[in-house]
Amino acid sequence: MTMRLPRTALLGCLAILSVGLAAPLARAAGTAAERIYVNARVWTGDSSQPAAEAFAVRGDRIVTVGTTAEVRSHAGPATEIVDLDGHRVVPGFNDAHWHLPARKDARLDNAGSVAVIQQRLQDYARTLPADAWVTGRGWMPPDFPDNTAHKRYLDEAFPDRPVVIRDRDGHQALANTRALQLAKVTRGTPEPADGIVVRDANGEPTGLLKEGAAALVRDLLPELTADDTYQLLLGEVAAAASFGLTSLQDATEGGLTDNERAAVTRAIAGNRLPVRYRSAVPFEERPSQRRLRRHVADCEAAHGTLHTCGFAKLILDGTVDAKTAVMLEPYVGGGNGVPFLSQRDLDRGVAAYDRAGLQVEIHAIGDGAIRMALDAFEHAAKVNGTSGRRHRVEHIEVPALADLPRFRQLGVIASTQAIFATPDASTLLNYIPLIGDERGSRAQPFRLFDDAGARQAFGSDYPVYPMDPLLGIYTAATRQTRAGTPEGGWFPHNRIGVETALAHYTRDAAFAEFADADKGTIAAGKYADFVVLSRDILSIPPRELLDTRVLLTVMGGRETYRAPIAGGEP
Ligand SMILES: [Zn+2]
């Protein structure tokens, strides 16, 4: 039997994977490795043995790591030996902040103009039944004239079919006139408590619905069937495996819907889940002790399976782009943003989960909300006498410098998204003008977190941004767009090295979900979760990360992705 790694245009050479002969001193079949990977350049992430050339796998675990000769001694008569032809191997990527999309949408990312948005929506609409709602996501204010989204741009293309599109961050939606009619949103509609119906000078809704106001329209969208959700899940997790992801931490507030939970369970039963999946339990401001005990028991029972839990997620503020992130000082042009919970309610809720032994993830983007989150974690540890809960702040886009050391002091995880530092049009034309240069210089401060000794875990916030970890690592290392702009990087003092970024996407992400005993490094006893890359990302210029491809993804000893062979079978 001969196995081959793909011949790709990038490689230009063929890596041959061959099964070795039985070792002369074969181990008893029961303890021999099933598969041995040799001739690799392994970045283990394990400080006691940072580099290796081979490792052996039995069942879903790595049994030994070392030199080719050392590892070969673990071979038995049936052991398969895989020659990785000198390729770089890293632990499976772990996206610490990911979301299962609620539905299929037209993708409006990087549209750049109203015409492109209209065109993409029309193309997508043609794939749907004639009267179905048209939904999309990914627009940004600079896509519209005067930086202002308005229903008229959707009405031009869809005069009598309902359309609602979410912005890239999911904190504002734009509805057309037909959608507003169906939702009965008029000038007489009262302002919802948790959002804003944006109106023109005459009080007429413009179609722009911020934060909770979007629900006025989105609640009318038809539910997906259980099978729709299952197919959606399979498509998303297959994409994840193709990017080298072996673990996904679903940060959706409230956890999975019944349909989504059933889809994950069905995928596991059918051996079709190629990732380890973690999802939230609901966060309630005043949870009952019974509910909390139930969550803890459920999550303990799920430990070690492919679908785990153990944390609650809550959203404390909005986004800078929507001016809903809570800032200590006002935005340029006024307004600080309003937190979704008072400090008192936040403290009480967080303390209840902390006491029960559950981790809490708080979405906090502005320096004001970040401080509130840290204060709540500090309060919980104090009143409960707890430590080691690994509570997390999610996004932490613009922290106050004075709060950086608190992450280490309080043992709070800095859960950041490298790709948020993409200096695209919305960053340069909307984000920075809203907060100004001083705060911009401490936005997405990956280096400052590392220098402050924080444990930093990387994620993508997919589907807000692409889930590709190599693109995230590229962004962390360059702070440039894919096109390489701006020259030298955007606030380049906050760039970090590729190896550090890799650790944030593997070892640190595992720590952030209490899974560091089982994964995050390539070491004996850990799950056999790893990725083979087309280039050695630790020795090429960061720019070439954009041309690096995943050749092979293995999760729990099982191959979950293999790059297609370019140019046919050799
Ligand atoms: Zn998110």
XYZ file of C-alpha atoms and ligand atoms in Angstrom:
571
model
C 0.000 0.000 0.000
C 1.358 3.387 -0.953
C -0.139 6.659 0.195
C 0.683 9.933 -1.400
C 0.470 13.460 -0.311
C -0.941 15.574 -3.084
C 1.215 16.985 -5.779
C 0.212 20.582 -5.822
C 1.220 23.423 -8.028
C 2.755 24.982 -4.929
C 4.865 22.035 -4.046
C 6.118 21.237 -7.463
C 7.292 17.912 -6.135
C 5.700 14.772 -4.971
C 5.778 13.636 -1.404
C 5.553 9.921 -1.152
C 3.977 8.324 1.842
C 4.972 4.731 2.126
C 4.236 1.884 4.411
C 7.349 0.549 6.003
C 8.414 -3.016 6.402
C 7.778 -4.675 9.684
C 10.418 -3.669 12.169
C 12.732 -6.557 13.086
C 11.969 -6.111 16.767
C 8.292 -5.567 16.287
C 6.286 -4.664 19.310
C 3.337 -6.746 20.352
C 0.348 -5.779 18.219
C -1.494 -4.373 21.232
C 1.045 -1.673 22.034
C 2.499 -0.923 18.604
C 1.714 2.376 16.936
C -0.876 2.199 14.182
C 0.782 4.925 12.197
C 4.144 6.607 12.339
C 4.878 9.919 10.656
C 8.528 10.417 9.788
C 10.726 12.908 7.961
C 8.684 15.902 9.133
C 9.593 19.299 10.565
C 7.375 19.271 13.601
C 6.669 22.416 15.617
C 5.311 20.751 18.723
C 4.307 23.775 20.795
C 5.703 21.808 23.744
C 8.517 23.746 25.415
C 10.140 20.572 26.769
C 10.682 19.322 23.208
C 9.995 22.184 20.775
C 11.041 20.413 17.558
C 10.898 16.844 16.313
C 11.082 14.899 13.070
C 8.658 12.087 13.785
C 5.733 10.995 15.934
C 3.622 7.899 16.388
C -0.145 7.573 16.695
C -2.254 4.852 18.284
C -6.022 5.210 18.327
C -6.828 8.890 18.687
C -3.640 9.773 20.597
C -0.012 10.575 19.967
C 2.127 7.956 21.718
C 5.619 9.250 21.139
C 7.473 12.188 19.600
C 11.152 12.338 18.680
C 13.701 11.472 16.031
C 12.785 9.146 13.187
C 14.911 6.374 14.736
C 13.345 6.734 18.179
C 9.843 6.759 16.843
C 10.403 3.858 14.451
C 11.085 1.638 17.457
C 7.363 1.892 18.194
C 6.478 0.158 14.925
C 4.833 -3.241 14.839
C 4.171 -5.554 11.911
C 1.013 -3.703 10.902
C 2.287 -0.190 11.509
C 1.884 2.202 8.623
C 4.823 4.532 8.132
C 4.068 7.854 6.511
C 6.919 9.881 5.035
C 6.054 13.569 5.195
C 8.861 14.584 2.858
C 10.227 17.296 5.131
C 6.991 19.231 5.386
C 6.128 21.482 8.310
C 3.715 19.915 10.805
C 1.925 21.939 13.477
C -0.775 21.101 16.036
C -4.341 21.268 14.682
C -5.606 24.828 14.643
C -8.154 25.746 17.297
C -10.458 28.675 16.558
C -11.201 30.116 20.002
C -14.044 32.297 18.749
C -16.163 30.987 15.897
C -19.872 30.910 15.100
C -22.039 28.450 13.238
C -23.902 30.729 10.797
C -27.650 30.761 11.485
C -28.477 30.557 7.784
C -27.071 30.769 4.319
C -26.703 34.376 3.219
C -25.478 36.281 0.208
C -21.905 37.241 1.095
C -21.433 40.975 0.813
C -17.872 41.206 2.141
C -15.630 43.793 0.492
C -18.451 44.850 -1.838
C -17.161 48.403 -2.023
C -20.259 49.874 -3.679
C -24.041 49.783 -3.771
C -23.946 48.357 -7.304
C -21.928 45.336 -6.162
C -24.210 44.767 -3.179
C -27.266 44.866 -5.462
C -25.628 42.519 -7.961
C -24.636 39.935 -5.334
C -28.105 40.017 -3.797
C -29.731 39.557 -7.194
C -27.431 36.637 -8.021
C -28.265 35.015 -4.697
C -31.994 35.753 -5.006
C -32.097 33.777 -8.249
C -31.138 30.617 -6.294
C -34.178 31.025 -4.003
C -37.946 30.568 -4.510
C -39.410 33.695 -6.138
C -41.117 35.032 -3.018
C -38.478 34.040 -0.436
C -36.774 36.600 1.772
C -33.403 37.686 0.459
C -30.777 37.832 3.194
C -27.158 38.854 3.116
C -24.311 39.737 5.415
C -20.936 41.432 5.350
C -21.611 45.030 4.234
C -19.817 47.964 5.850
C -20.801 51.639 5.996
C -18.169 52.754 3.416
C -19.965 50.590 0.826
C -22.699 53.255 0.774
C -22.635 56.919 -0.336
C -21.830 59.266 2.572
C -20.946 56.221 4.693
C -24.699 55.822 5.295
C -26.767 52.708 4.575
C -30.360 53.448 3.492
C -33.320 51.318 2.407
C -33.539 53.151 -0.929
C -30.480 51.245 -2.197
C -32.235 47.944 -1.612
C -35.589 49.200 -2.919
C -33.968 50.062 -6.264
C -33.166 46.383 -6.834
C -36.000 44.804 -4.861
C -39.114 46.994 -4.967
C -41.521 44.287 -3.779
C -39.529 41.423 -2.297
C -38.387 41.552 1.365
C -34.650 42.003 1.862
C -32.630 42.292 5.064
C -28.838 42.390 5.166
C -26.565 42.423 8.199
C -23.334 44.327 8.414
C -20.035 42.516 8.763
C -20.092 42.552 12.558
C -23.755 41.586 12.879
C -24.569 44.627 15.006
C -26.716 46.467 12.474
C -29.080 45.437 9.714
C -30.504 47.209 6.690
C -34.054 46.325 5.604
C -35.855 47.427 2.452
C -39.309 48.984 2.368
C -41.084 45.655 1.765
C -39.379 44.062 4.783
C -40.258 47.047 6.984
C -43.896 46.806 5.838
C -44.089 43.102 6.705
C -42.544 43.826 10.108
C -44.902 46.784 10.614
C -41.998 49.128 11.322
C -43.292 52.666 10.734
C -42.654 56.166 12.032
C -44.999 55.236 14.899
C -42.899 52.253 15.999
C -41.575 52.866 19.533
C -37.837 52.647 20.084
C -36.920 49.144 21.343
C -35.103 49.026 24.683
C -32.084 47.198 23.243
C -31.599 48.930 19.912
C -32.191 51.858 17.599
C -34.570 52.284 14.654
C -32.620 54.907 12.705
C -34.945 57.628 11.337
C -34.577 60.549 8.927
C -35.360 64.201 9.696
C -39.080 63.495 9.223
C -39.078 60.568 11.636
C -39.345 58.022 8.820
C -37.313 54.792 9.408
C -34.353 54.695 7.002
C -34.229 50.904 7.074
C -31.128 50.879 9.286
C -31.750 48.892 12.476
C -29.043 48.841 15.136
C -28.409 46.080 17.679
C -31.685 44.594 19.066
C -33.834 46.629 16.652
C -32.784 44.263 13.861
C -34.953 41.593 15.507
C -38.073 43.578 14.529
C -37.441 42.376 10.975
C -35.212 39.339 11.391
C -37.737 37.580 13.628
C -39.908 37.201 10.509
C -37.310 35.099 8.672
C -38.520 31.520 8.204
C -36.919 28.869 10.416
C -34.519 26.391 8.868
C -35.620 22.756 8.906
C -33.574 20.237 10.901
C -32.143 18.891 7.666
C -31.245 22.378 6.362
C -29.312 22.947 9.580
C -27.551 19.589 9.326
C -26.437 20.308 5.761
C -25.316 23.794 6.797
C -23.244 22.323 9.651
C -21.602 19.690 7.425
C -20.598 22.351 4.923
C -19.107 24.627 7.581
C -17.131 21.968 9.434
C -15.784 20.519 6.181
C -14.536 24.013 5.331
C -12.964 24.228 8.798
C -11.079 20.957 8.271
C -9.802 22.228 4.924
C -8.215 25.176 6.756
C -6.448 22.868 9.219
C -8.905 23.458 12.041
C -9.444 20.536 14.381
C -11.240 22.450 17.151
C -13.966 25.085 17.052
C -15.181 27.073 20.030
C -18.636 28.355 19.153
C -19.016 31.727 20.885
C -22.695 32.172 20.094
C -24.539 33.647 23.064
C -27.129 31.241 24.414
C -25.466 28.190 22.869
C -26.850 26.008 20.101
C -30.491 25.975 19.030
C -32.330 22.653 19.273
C -31.837 22.121 15.530
C -28.134 22.878 15.749
C -27.630 20.598 18.730
C -29.437 17.807 16.891
C -27.272 18.435 13.824
C -24.038 18.150 15.847
C -25.282 14.971 17.532
C -26.271 13.494 14.160
C -22.898 14.381 12.637
C -21.051 12.677 15.511
C -23.245 9.571 15.253
C -22.565 9.371 11.514
C -18.822 9.910 12.025
C -19.108 13.116 10.008
C -17.895 15.713 12.501
C -14.247 16.467 11.604
C -13.696 18.882 14.503
C -13.945 19.020 18.283
C -16.831 21.379 18.972
C -17.456 23.447 22.086
C -20.608 25.486 22.604
C -22.057 27.744 25.298
C -24.686 27.231 27.956
C -27.149 30.149 28.235
C -26.199 33.139 30.359
C -28.954 34.437 32.608
C -28.633 37.491 34.795
C -30.332 35.671 37.687
C -29.782 31.961 37.134
C -31.342 29.489 39.547
C -28.993 27.183 41.462
C -30.794 24.223 39.920
C -30.124 25.434 36.384
C -26.463 26.056 37.135
C -26.028 22.611 38.689
C -27.663 21.086 35.611
C -25.230 22.932 33.292
C -22.247 21.778 35.323
C -23.443 18.153 35.348
C -24.206 18.172 31.607
C -20.812 19.617 30.755
C -18.971 17.184 33.016
C -20.793 14.317 31.301
C -19.772 15.668 27.875
C -16.090 15.961 28.811
C -13.876 14.033 26.415
C -16.504 13.764 23.668
C -16.483 15.675 20.387
C -19.109 18.118 21.640
C -18.263 19.799 24.921
C -19.446 22.826 26.898
C -18.574 24.567 30.164
C -18.942 28.285 29.564
C -21.580 30.991 29.287
C -21.265 33.889 26.873
C -22.656 37.370 27.209
C -22.405 40.495 25.120
C -21.645 43.668 27.029
C -21.265 46.207 24.231
C -21.506 46.608 20.456
C -18.860 47.592 17.930
C -16.731 50.611 17.144
C -18.027 50.755 13.575
C -21.613 51.098 14.835
C -20.475 53.460 17.650
C -22.016 51.009 20.123
C -18.763 49.805 21.727
C -18.545 51.361 25.197
C -15.672 53.849 25.406
C -14.220 55.612 28.445
C -13.945 58.828 26.397
C -16.479 59.857 23.720
C -16.173 58.955 20.066
C -14.971 61.660 17.723
C -18.294 63.407 17.084
C -19.761 62.403 20.456
C -21.368 59.498 22.297
C -19.679 56.804 24.416
C -21.897 53.794 23.687
C -24.120 52.270 26.368
C -23.369 48.920 28.076
C -26.048 46.255 27.718
C -25.848 45.508 31.473
C -25.163 47.690 34.486
C -21.994 46.946 36.456
C -24.166 45.717 39.313
C -26.126 43.251 37.204
C -22.957 42.141 35.439
C -21.163 41.539 38.743
C -24.042 39.535 40.142
C -24.507 37.379 37.032
C -20.803 36.663 36.554
C -20.368 35.814 40.243
C -23.202 33.252 40.050
C -21.545 31.368 37.161
C -18.108 31.689 38.723
C -19.397 30.222 41.989
C -20.930 27.260 40.131
C -17.595 26.543 38.413
C -18.551 27.769 34.948
C -16.314 29.890 32.762
C -17.726 33.202 31.486
C -16.908 34.830 28.154
C -17.723 38.526 27.933
C -17.832 40.290 24.569
C -16.249 43.673 25.339
C -14.759 45.850 22.599
C -14.458 49.394 23.935
C -12.090 50.313 26.771
C -15.106 51.110 28.978
C -16.720 47.705 28.503
C -13.373 45.904 28.857
C -12.837 47.577 32.232
C -16.338 46.578 33.335
C -15.654 42.949 32.354
C -12.371 42.855 34.264
C -14.031 44.477 37.270
C -16.757 41.803 37.197
C -14.183 38.978 37.111
C -12.220 40.600 39.926
C -15.408 40.967 41.953
C -16.383 37.312 41.398
C -12.996 35.984 42.499
C -13.152 38.143 45.597
C -16.681 37.322 46.761
C -16.423 33.623 45.880
C -12.790 33.102 46.845
C -12.251 31.385 43.482
C -9.272 31.229 41.144
C -8.302 29.450 37.944
C -11.689 29.914 36.283
C -10.014 31.130 33.064
C -12.732 33.681 32.415
C -12.378 35.413 29.084
C -12.852 38.785 27.493
C -13.747 38.437 23.810
C -12.428 40.856 21.146
C -10.878 43.432 23.557
C -10.327 45.707 20.617
C -9.378 48.977 22.298
C -8.213 48.297 25.874
C -6.989 51.054 28.175
C -3.232 50.645 28.692
C -3.765 50.596 32.459
C -5.952 47.484 32.154
C -3.454 45.325 30.233
C -1.603 43.956 33.314
C -4.918 42.947 34.867
C -5.324 40.044 32.434
C -2.299 38.315 33.914
C -3.052 39.386 37.477
C -6.616 38.052 37.316
C -5.829 35.015 35.147
C -8.286 36.295 32.524
C -7.848 35.054 28.949
C -7.391 37.674 26.228
C -9.489 36.178 23.427
C -8.557 38.215 20.374
C -9.027 37.930 16.619
C -5.885 38.551 14.626
C -7.771 39.207 11.435
C -9.570 42.155 13.044
C -6.332 44.066 12.455
C -6.924 44.013 8.695
C -6.404 47.649 7.640
C -9.145 47.705 5.003
C -11.341 50.618 3.929
C -13.732 50.297 6.859
C -10.827 50.309 9.339
C -9.159 53.317 7.790
C -12.257 55.307 6.772
C -14.710 54.492 9.563
C -13.037 52.819 12.562
C -10.021 55.070 13.033
C -11.862 58.349 12.365
C -14.374 57.347 15.077
C -11.778 56.711 17.794
C -8.859 58.871 16.637
C -5.167 58.032 16.382
C -4.247 57.672 20.055
C -6.872 54.991 20.619
C -6.129 53.578 17.173
C -2.545 53.007 18.250
C -3.793 50.608 20.945
C -6.449 48.895 18.808
C -6.053 45.110 18.348
C -2.825 45.322 20.422
C -1.559 41.753 20.094
C 1.974 42.713 21.086
C 0.861 44.678 24.139
C -1.112 41.683 25.425
C 1.882 39.392 25.008
C 4.237 41.891 26.617
C 1.832 42.210 29.562
C 2.009 38.428 30.089
C -1.624 37.817 29.157
C -2.668 34.412 27.882
C -3.850 35.297 24.388
C -6.074 32.929 22.388
C -6.749 33.573 18.711
C -10.019 33.085 16.851
C -11.642 34.423 13.703
C -15.174 35.401 14.757
C -16.303 33.594 11.585
C -18.619 34.324 9.747
C -17.751 37.930 10.548
C -14.303 37.270 9.057
C -12.881 34.317 7.112
C -11.959 31.386 9.377
C -8.608 30.637 7.671
C -6.017 30.550 10.519
C -3.118 31.090 8.119
C -4.743 34.359 7.060
C -5.121 35.262 10.742
C -1.458 34.506 11.430
C -0.461 36.536 8.366
C -2.474 39.487 9.681
C -1.009 39.224 13.195
C 2.509 39.190 11.757
C 2.075 41.952 9.159
C -0.999 44.037 10.043
C -1.464 44.450 6.317
C -4.237 43.625 3.886
C -3.790 40.700 1.513
C -2.610 43.252 -1.005
C 0.247 44.152 1.349
C -1.036 47.600 2.333
C -0.164 49.773 4.077
C 3.570 49.544 3.583
C 5.196 48.503 6.875
C 1.861 47.580 8.470
C -0.939 49.344 10.338
C 0.351 50.444 13.778
C 3.222 47.991 13.245
C 4.402 48.152 16.878
C 1.589 45.683 17.561
C 2.761 43.013 15.108
C 3.830 39.686 16.608
C 5.977 36.857 15.279
C 4.557 33.936 13.307
C 5.590 31.419 15.972
C 3.845 33.396 18.713
C 0.714 33.718 16.582
C 0.820 29.974 15.949
C 0.929 29.323 19.697
C -2.121 31.569 20.176
C -3.997 29.540 17.553
C -3.110 26.153 19.086
C -1.722 25.813 22.622
C -3.248 28.988 24.026
C -6.638 28.387 22.405
C -6.680 24.922 24.035
C -5.820 26.462 27.406
C -8.665 28.943 26.945
C -11.143 26.046 26.796
C -9.602 23.954 29.611
C -8.383 21.393 27.063
C -4.633 21.882 27.395
C -4.183 18.440 28.971
C -5.558 16.849 25.786
C -4.615 19.083 22.885
C -2.853 22.169 21.627
C 0.604 20.611 21.310
C 2.158 17.603 19.614
C 3.227 15.555 22.616
C 2.846 12.008 23.912
C -0.606 11.507 25.399
C -2.279 14.325 23.463
C -4.906 13.827 20.790
C -3.462 13.164 17.353
C -4.697 16.508 16.004
C -2.268 18.023 13.513
C -1.825 19.745 10.185
C 0.713 19.269 7.378
C 1.480 22.512 5.520
C 2.797 23.093 2.007
C 5.436 25.562 3.206
C 7.454 26.011 6.342
C 5.623 28.992 7.818
C 8.354 29.386 10.445
C 11.095 30.090 7.924
C 9.392 31.914 5.033
C 8.657 35.653 4.954
C 5.165 36.265 6.433
C 3.952 37.445 3.013
C 4.243 33.836 1.754
C 1.720 32.649 4.337
C -0.839 33.782 1.784
C 0.448 31.108 -0.632
C 0.711 28.375 2.002
C -1.832 25.587 1.768
C -3.022 22.888 4.117
C -2.035 19.519 2.637
C -3.443 17.249 5.310
C -5.547 17.649 8.435
C -5.793 14.873 11.023
C -8.167 14.976 14.004
C -8.016 12.198 16.601
C -5.830 10.096 14.285
C -8.459 10.342 11.554
C -7.762 12.111 8.270
C -10.328 14.902 7.970
C -8.939 16.774 4.989
C -6.495 16.048 2.193
C -5.715 18.656 -0.448
C -6.917 17.714 -3.908
C -4.202 16.594 -6.246
C -3.460 19.229 -8.839
C -2.886 17.877 -12.327
C -4.335 14.433 -11.736
C -3.005 11.215 -10.296
C 0.736 10.773 -10.783
Zn -18.380 36.533 17.892
